[in-house]
Tab-separated table of C-alpha atoms and ligand atoms in Angstrom:
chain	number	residue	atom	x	y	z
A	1	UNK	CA	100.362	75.025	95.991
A	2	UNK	CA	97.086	76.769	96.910
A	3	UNK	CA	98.996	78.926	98.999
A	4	UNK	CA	100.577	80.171	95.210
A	5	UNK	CA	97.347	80.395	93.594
A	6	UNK	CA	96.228	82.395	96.550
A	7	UNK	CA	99.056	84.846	95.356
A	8	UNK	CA	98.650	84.553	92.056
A	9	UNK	CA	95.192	85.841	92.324
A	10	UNK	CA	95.487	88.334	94.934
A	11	UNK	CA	98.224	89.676	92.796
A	12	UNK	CA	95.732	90.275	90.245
A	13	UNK	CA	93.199	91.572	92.607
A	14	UNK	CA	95.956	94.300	93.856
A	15	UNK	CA	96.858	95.259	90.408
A	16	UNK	CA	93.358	96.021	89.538
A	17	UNK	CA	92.774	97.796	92.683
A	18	UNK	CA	95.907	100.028	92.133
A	19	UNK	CA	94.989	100.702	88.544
A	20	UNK	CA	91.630	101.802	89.471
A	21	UNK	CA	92.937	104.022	91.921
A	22	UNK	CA	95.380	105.648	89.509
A	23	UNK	CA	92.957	106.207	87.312
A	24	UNK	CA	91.027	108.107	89.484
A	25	UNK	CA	93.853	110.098	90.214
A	26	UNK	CA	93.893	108.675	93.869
A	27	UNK	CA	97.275	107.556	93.817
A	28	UNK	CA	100.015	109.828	93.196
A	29	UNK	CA	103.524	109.183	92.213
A	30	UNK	CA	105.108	108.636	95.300
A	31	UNK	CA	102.239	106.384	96.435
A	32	UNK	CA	102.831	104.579	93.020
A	33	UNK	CA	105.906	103.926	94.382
A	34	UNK	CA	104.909	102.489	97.466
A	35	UNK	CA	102.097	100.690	95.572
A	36	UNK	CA	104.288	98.750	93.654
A	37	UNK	CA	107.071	97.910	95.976
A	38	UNK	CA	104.352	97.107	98.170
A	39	UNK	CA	103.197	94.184	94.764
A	40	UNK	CA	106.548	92.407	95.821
A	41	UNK	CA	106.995	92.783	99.672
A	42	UNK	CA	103.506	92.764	100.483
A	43	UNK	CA	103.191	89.465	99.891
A	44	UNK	CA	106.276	87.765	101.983
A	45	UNK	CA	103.061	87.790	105.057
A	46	UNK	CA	100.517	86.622	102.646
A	47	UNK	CA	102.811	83.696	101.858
A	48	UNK	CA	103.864	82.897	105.117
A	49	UNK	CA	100.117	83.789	106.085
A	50	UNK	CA	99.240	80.777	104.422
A	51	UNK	CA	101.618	78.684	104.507
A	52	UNK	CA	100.565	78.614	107.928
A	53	UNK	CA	96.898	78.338	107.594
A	54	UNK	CA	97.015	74.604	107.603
A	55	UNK	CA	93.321	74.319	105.386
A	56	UNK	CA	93.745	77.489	102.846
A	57	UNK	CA	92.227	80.119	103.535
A	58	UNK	CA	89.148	81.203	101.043
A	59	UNK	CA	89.011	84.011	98.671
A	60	UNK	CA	87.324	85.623	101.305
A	61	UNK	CA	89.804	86.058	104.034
A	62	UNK	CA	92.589	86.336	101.483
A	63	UNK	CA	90.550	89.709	100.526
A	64	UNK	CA	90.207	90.620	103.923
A	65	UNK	CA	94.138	90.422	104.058
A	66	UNK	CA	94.928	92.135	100.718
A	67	UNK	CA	92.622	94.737	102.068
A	68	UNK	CA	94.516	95.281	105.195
A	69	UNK	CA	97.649	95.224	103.114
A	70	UNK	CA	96.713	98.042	101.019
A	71	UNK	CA	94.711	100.427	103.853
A	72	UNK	CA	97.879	99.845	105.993
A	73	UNK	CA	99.176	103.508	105.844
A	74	UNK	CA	102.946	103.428	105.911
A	75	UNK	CA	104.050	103.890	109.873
A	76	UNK	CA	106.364	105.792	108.235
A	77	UNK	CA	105.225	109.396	107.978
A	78	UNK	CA	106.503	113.081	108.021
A	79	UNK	CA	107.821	114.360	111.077
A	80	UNK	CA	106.856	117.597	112.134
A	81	UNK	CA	108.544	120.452	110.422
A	82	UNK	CA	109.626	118.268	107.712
A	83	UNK	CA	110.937	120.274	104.771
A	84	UNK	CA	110.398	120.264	101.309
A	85	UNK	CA	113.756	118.250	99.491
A	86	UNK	CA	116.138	120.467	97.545
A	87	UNK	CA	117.229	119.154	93.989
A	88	UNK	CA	119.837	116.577	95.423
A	89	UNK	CA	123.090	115.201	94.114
A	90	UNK	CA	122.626	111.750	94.969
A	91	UNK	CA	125.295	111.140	97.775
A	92	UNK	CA	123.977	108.703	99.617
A	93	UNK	CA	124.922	107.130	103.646
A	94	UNK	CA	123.950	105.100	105.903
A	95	UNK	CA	125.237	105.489	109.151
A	96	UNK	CA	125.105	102.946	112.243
A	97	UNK	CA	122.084	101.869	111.238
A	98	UNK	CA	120.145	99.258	113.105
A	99	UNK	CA	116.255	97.980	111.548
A	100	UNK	CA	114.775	94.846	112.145
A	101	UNK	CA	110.903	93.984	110.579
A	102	UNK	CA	109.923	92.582	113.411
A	103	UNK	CA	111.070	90.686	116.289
A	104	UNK	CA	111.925	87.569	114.603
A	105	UNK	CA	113.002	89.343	111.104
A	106	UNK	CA	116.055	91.272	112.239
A	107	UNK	CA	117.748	92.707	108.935
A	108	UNK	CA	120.633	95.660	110.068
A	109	UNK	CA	122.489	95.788	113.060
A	110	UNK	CA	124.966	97.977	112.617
A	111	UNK	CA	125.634	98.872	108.837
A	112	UNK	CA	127.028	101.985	107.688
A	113	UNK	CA	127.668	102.499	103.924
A	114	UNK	CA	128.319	105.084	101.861
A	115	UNK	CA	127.809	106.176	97.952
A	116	UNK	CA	129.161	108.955	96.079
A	117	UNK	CA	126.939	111.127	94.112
A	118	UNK	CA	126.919	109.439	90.576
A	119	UNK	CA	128.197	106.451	91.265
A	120	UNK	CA	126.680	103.200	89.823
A	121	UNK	CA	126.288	100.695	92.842
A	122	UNK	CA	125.448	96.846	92.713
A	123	UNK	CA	123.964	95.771	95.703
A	124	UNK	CA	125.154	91.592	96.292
A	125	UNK	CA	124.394	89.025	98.016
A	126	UNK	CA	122.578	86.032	98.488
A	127	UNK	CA	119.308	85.923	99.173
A	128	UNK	CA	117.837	87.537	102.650
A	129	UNK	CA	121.261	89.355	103.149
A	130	UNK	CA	118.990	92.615	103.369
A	131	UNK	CA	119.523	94.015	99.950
A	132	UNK	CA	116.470	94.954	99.034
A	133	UNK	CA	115.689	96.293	102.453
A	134	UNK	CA	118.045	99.341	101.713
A	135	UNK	CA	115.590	100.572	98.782
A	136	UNK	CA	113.332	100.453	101.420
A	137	UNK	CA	114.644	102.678	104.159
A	138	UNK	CA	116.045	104.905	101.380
A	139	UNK	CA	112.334	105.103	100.042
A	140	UNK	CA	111.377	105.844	103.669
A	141	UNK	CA	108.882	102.633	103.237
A	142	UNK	CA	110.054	101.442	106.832
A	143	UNK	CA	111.692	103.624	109.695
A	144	UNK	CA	115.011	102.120	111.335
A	145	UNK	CA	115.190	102.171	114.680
A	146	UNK	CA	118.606	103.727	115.664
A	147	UNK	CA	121.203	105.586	113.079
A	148	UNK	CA	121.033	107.851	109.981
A	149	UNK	CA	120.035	107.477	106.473
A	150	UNK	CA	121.400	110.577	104.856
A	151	UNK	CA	121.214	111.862	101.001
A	152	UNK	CA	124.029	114.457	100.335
A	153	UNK	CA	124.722	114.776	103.996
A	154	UNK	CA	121.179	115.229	105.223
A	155	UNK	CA	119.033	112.661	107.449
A	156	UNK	CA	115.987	112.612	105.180
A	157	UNK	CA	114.078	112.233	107.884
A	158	UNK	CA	114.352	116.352	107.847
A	159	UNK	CA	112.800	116.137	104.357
A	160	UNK	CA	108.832	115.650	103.683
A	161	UNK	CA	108.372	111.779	102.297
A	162	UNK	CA	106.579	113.439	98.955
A	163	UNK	CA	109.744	115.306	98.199
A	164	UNK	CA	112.086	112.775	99.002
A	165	UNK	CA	110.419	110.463	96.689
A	166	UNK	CA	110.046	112.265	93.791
A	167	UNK	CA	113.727	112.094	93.446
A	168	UNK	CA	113.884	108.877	93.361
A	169	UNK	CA	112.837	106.694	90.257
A	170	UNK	CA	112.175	103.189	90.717
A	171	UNK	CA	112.285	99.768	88.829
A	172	UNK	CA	111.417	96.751	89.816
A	173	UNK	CA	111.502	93.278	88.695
A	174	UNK	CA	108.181	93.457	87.223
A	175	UNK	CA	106.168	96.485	86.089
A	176	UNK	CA	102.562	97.076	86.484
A	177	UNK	CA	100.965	98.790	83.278
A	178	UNK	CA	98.052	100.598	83.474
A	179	UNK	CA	94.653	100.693	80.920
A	180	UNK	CA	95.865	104.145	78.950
A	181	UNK	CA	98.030	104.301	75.935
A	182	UNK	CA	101.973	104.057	75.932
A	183	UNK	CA	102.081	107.962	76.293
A	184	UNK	CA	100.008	107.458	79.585
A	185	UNK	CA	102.018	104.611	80.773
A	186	UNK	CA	105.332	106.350	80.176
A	187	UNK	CA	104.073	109.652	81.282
A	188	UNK	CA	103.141	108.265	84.517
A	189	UNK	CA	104.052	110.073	87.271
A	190	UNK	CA	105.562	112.944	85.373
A	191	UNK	CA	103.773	115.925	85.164
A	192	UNK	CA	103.451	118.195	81.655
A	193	UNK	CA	106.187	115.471	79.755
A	194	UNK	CA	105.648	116.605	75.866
A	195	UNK	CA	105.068	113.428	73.163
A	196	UNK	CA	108.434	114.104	72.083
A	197	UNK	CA	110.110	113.826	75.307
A	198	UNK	CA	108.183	110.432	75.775
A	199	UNK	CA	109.300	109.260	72.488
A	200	UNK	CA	112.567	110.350	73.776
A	201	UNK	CA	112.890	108.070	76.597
A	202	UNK	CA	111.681	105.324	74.778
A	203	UNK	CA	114.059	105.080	72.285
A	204	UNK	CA	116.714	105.841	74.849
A	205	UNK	CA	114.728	102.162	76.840
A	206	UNK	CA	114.877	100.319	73.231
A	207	UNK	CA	111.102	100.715	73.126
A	208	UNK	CA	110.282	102.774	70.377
A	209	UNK	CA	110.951	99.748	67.893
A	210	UNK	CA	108.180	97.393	69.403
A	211	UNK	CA	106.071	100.712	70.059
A	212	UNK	CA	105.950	101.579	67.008
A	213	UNK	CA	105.110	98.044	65.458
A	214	UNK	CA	101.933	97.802	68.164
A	215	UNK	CA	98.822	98.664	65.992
A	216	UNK	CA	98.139	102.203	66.895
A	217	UNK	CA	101.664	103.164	68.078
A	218	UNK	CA	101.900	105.292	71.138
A	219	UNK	CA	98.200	105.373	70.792
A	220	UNK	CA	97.520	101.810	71.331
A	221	UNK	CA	95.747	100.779	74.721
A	222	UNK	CA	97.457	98.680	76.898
A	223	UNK	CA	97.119	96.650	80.130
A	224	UNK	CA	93.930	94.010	80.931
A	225	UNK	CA	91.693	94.972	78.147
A	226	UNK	CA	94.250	96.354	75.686
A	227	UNK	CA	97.424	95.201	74.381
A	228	UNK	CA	99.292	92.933	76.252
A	229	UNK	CA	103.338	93.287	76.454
A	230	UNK	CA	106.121	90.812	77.198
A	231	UNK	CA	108.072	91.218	80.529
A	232	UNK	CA	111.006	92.417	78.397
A	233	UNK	CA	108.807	94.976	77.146
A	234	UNK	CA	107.326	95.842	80.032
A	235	UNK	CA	110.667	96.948	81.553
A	236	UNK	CA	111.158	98.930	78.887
A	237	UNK	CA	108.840	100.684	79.668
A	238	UNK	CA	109.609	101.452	83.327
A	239	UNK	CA	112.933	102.327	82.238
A	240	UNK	CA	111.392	104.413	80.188
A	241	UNK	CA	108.839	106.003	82.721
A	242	UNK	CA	112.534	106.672	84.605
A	243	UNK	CA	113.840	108.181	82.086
A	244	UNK	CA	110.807	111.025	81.731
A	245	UNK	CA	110.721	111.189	85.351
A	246	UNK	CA	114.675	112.543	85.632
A	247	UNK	CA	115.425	111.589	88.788
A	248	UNK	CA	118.562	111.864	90.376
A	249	UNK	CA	118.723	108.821	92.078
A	250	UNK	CA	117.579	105.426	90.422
A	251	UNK	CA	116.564	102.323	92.463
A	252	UNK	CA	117.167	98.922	90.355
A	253	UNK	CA	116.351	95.898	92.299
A	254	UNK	CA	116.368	92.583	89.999
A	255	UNK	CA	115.693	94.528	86.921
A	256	UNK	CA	116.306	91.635	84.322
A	257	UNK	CA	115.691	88.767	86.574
A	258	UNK	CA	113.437	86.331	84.625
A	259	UNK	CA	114.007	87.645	80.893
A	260	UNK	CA	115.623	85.298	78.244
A	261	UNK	CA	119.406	86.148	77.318
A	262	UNK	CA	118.140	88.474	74.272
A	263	UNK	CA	116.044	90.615	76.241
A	264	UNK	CA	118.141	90.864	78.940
A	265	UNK	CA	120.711	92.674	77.184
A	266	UNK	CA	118.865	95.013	75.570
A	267	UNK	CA	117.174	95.739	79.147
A	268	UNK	CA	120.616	96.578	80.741
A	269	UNK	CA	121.497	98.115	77.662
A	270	UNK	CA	119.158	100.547	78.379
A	271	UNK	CA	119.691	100.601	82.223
A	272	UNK	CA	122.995	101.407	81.411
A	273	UNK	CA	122.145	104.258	79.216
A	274	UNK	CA	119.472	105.289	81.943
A	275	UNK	CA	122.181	105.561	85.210
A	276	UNK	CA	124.497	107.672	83.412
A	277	UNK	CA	124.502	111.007	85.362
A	278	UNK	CA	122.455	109.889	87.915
A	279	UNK	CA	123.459	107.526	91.705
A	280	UNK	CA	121.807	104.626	90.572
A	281	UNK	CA	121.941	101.186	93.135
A	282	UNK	CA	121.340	97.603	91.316
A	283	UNK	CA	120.122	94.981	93.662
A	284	UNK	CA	121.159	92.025	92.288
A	285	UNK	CA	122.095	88.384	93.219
A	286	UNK	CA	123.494	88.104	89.444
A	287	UNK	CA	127.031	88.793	90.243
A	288	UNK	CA	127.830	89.418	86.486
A	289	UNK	CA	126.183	92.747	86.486
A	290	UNK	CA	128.685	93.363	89.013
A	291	UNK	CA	131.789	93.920	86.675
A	292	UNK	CA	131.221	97.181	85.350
A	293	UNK	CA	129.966	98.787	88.447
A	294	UNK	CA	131.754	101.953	89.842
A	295	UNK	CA	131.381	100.202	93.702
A	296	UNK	CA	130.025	96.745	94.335
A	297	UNK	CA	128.617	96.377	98.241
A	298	UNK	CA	128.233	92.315	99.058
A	299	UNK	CA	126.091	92.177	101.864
A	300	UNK	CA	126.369	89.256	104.175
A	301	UNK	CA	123.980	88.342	106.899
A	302	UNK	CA	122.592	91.714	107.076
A	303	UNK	CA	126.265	93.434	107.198
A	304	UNK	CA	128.744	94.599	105.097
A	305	UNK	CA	130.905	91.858	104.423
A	306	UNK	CA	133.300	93.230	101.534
A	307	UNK	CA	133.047	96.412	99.199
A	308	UNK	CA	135.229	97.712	96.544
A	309	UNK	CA	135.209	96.995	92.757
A	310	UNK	CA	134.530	93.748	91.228
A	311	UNK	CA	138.618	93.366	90.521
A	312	UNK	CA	139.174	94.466	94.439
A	313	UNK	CA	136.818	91.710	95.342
A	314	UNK	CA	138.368	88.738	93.050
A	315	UNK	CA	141.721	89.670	94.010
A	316	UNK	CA	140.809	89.906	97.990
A	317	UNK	CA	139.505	86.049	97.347
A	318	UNK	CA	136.968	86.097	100.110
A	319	UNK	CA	133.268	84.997	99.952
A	320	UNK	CA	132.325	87.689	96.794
A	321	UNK	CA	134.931	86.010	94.924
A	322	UNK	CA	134.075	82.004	95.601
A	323	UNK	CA	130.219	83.032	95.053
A	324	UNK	CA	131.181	84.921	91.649
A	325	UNK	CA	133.469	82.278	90.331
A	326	UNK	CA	130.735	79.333	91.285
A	327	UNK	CA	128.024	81.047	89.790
A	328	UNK	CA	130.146	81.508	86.500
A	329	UNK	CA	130.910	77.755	86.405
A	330	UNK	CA	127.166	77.161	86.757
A	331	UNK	CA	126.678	79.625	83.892
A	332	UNK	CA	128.861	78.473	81.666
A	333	UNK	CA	129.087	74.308	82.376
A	334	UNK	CA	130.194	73.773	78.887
A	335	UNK	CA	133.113	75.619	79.216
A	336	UNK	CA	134.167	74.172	82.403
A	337	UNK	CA	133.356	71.033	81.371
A	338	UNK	CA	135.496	71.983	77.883
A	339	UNK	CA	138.831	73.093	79.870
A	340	UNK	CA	137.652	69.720	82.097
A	341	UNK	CA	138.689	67.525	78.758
A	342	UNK	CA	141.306	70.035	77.746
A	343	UNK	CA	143.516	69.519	81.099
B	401	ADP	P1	117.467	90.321	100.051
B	401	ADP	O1	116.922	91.447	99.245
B	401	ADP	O2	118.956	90.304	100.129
B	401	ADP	O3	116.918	88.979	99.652
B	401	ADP	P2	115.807	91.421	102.125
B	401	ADP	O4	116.258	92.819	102.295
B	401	ADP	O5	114.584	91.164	101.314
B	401	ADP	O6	117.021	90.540	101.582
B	401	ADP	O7	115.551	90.769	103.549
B	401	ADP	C1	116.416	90.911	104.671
B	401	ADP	C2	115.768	90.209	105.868
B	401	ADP	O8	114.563	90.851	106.231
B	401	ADP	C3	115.414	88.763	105.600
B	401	ADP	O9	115.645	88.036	106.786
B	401	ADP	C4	113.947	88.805	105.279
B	401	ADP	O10	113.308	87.613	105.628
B	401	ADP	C5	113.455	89.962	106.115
B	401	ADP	N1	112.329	90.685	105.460
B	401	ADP	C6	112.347	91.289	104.256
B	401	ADP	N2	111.166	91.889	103.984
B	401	ADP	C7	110.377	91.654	105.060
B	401	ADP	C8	109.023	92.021	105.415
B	401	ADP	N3	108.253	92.758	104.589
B	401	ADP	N4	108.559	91.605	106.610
B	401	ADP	C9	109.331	90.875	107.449
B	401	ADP	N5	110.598	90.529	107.186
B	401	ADP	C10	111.127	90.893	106.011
């Protein structure tokens, strides 16, 4: 329990920290990126940090640790005569690739994959099958340590981090605003985006209509000392800030996780809207987000245990399809219970 509170607050303490640094122009996109991937992993140490720390910790040493967090560069940087990124196509492959964390957090032994350019992917799997690990290596946040990562053919290794990144866009399961108005908190990231093309990308997220209800608009201030928004809203606007940024490939792990029915639909609404034309990879342990994908990948235990479409996976009736059909009975006990009185 303190151990949470511990996180709660050092949460907060690395969300102003970031915040002040973007605002100072410290922090560039890419880092952004890391920054806020960095909101959700970062943390998996500080928890087990304390859960460990028998008597918690105080605020003091929890600084010290947020600290290190944040000043740890990446080990991950460009190798020598690393090239600037041409505009991709999104193909993306991994090939043979082995990563583990750490000696006791193993998460790839030998997993090879591969994603046509375009295609909308849903990551599955139950939690710590290494889902959300793949963002990671893709973003170049860790380094494997044997095999390829490739976009359209290439080991982006060969390609400078910067590059690499900026054509990726990247939403998470919660989004960090800044203190600047919606323009700035769209615009993020994007350089020279016009007030149209903002306005563009929010109506194409489904936030104009609460934009334009907030008391100065696009003007209005948000984050700590402005306007506060929902988490609905919020994602909104980082689908949004995808939109502006036009990246080729888009990054989705647990978009709607946490939002009430309502909101969730009009969020993957707008997801939807937001992948078309580009290789866009869901992480998701929701497996109903899974039926419209073009390619579903369930991961088991760090491998590839089935892929295909969500029909190829029901009809195979292996471990995709038990998972899907119990998590649809848990979703819908009325039903079940309904056909229960029926037969
Ligand atoms: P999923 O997204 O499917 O829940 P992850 O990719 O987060 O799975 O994790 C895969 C494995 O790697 C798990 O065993 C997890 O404990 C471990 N892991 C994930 N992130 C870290 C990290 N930052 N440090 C150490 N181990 C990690």
């Amino acid at each position: 329990r303190s151990a949470d509170v511990l996180v709660a607050v050092a949460t907060a303490a690395v969300m102003w920290y970031g915040a002040q640094l973007a605002m100072d122009g410290a922090l560039s996109a890419g880092d952004l990126i890391v920054f806020l991937t960095y909101l959700k992993r970062g943390f998996r140490p500080l928890q087990e940090f304390a859960k460990y720390a028998g008597r918690l910790a105080k605020a003091t040493a929890a600084g010290e640790r947020i600290a290190e967090l944040l000043e740890q560069t990446p080990e991950v940087r460009d190798v020598p005569g690393a090239v600037e990124a041409p505009p991709v196509g999104g193909a993306i492959e991994f090939v043979g690739v082995r990563f583990a964390y750490d000696a006791q957090h193993p998460a790839y032994d030998d997993l090879s994959l591969s994603i046509a350019p375009g295609q909308h992917v849903v990551i599955a799997g139950e939690s710590g099958a290494g889902k959300s690990t793949l963002l990671s290596l893709l973003l170049r946040l860790y380094q494997q340590q044997s095999g390829e990562v490739r976009v359209d053919g290439v080991d982006i290794r060969r390609w400078t981090i910067a590059s690499l990144r900026s054509q990726i866009s990247v939403v998470l399961q919660d989004t960090v605003l800044f203190a600047g108005n919606v323009y700035d908190n769209i615009a993020l990231g994007a350089s020279d985006v016009s007030a149209e093309a903002i306005e563009a990308a929010a109506r194409m997220a489904n936030a104009h209509e609460f934009i334009s209800m907030l008391p100065q608009g696009y003007d209005t201030i948000l984050g700590e000392r402005g306007v506060n928004l929902s988490q609905g809203q919020r994602q909104r606007i980082a689908i949004a800030r995808a939109a502006v940024r036009n990246a080729p490939i888009l990054l989705l792990d647990e978009p709607t996780v946490g939002l009430d029915e309502q909101n969730e639909q009009a969020v993957h609404a707008a997801l939807r809207r937001l992948a078309a034309g580009r290789t866009s990879l869901l992480v998701s342990h929701d497996l109903r987000t899974a039926e419209d994908a073009d390619l579903v990948v369930f991961l088991e235990g760090g491998r590839v245990g089935e892929q295909g479409t969500h029909a190829d996976l029901l009809a195979r009736g292996g471990q995709y399809s038990r998972l899907y059909h119990a998590q649809s009975a848990r979703l819908n006990p009325t039903t079940t219970e309904q056909s229960h009185v029926v037969a």
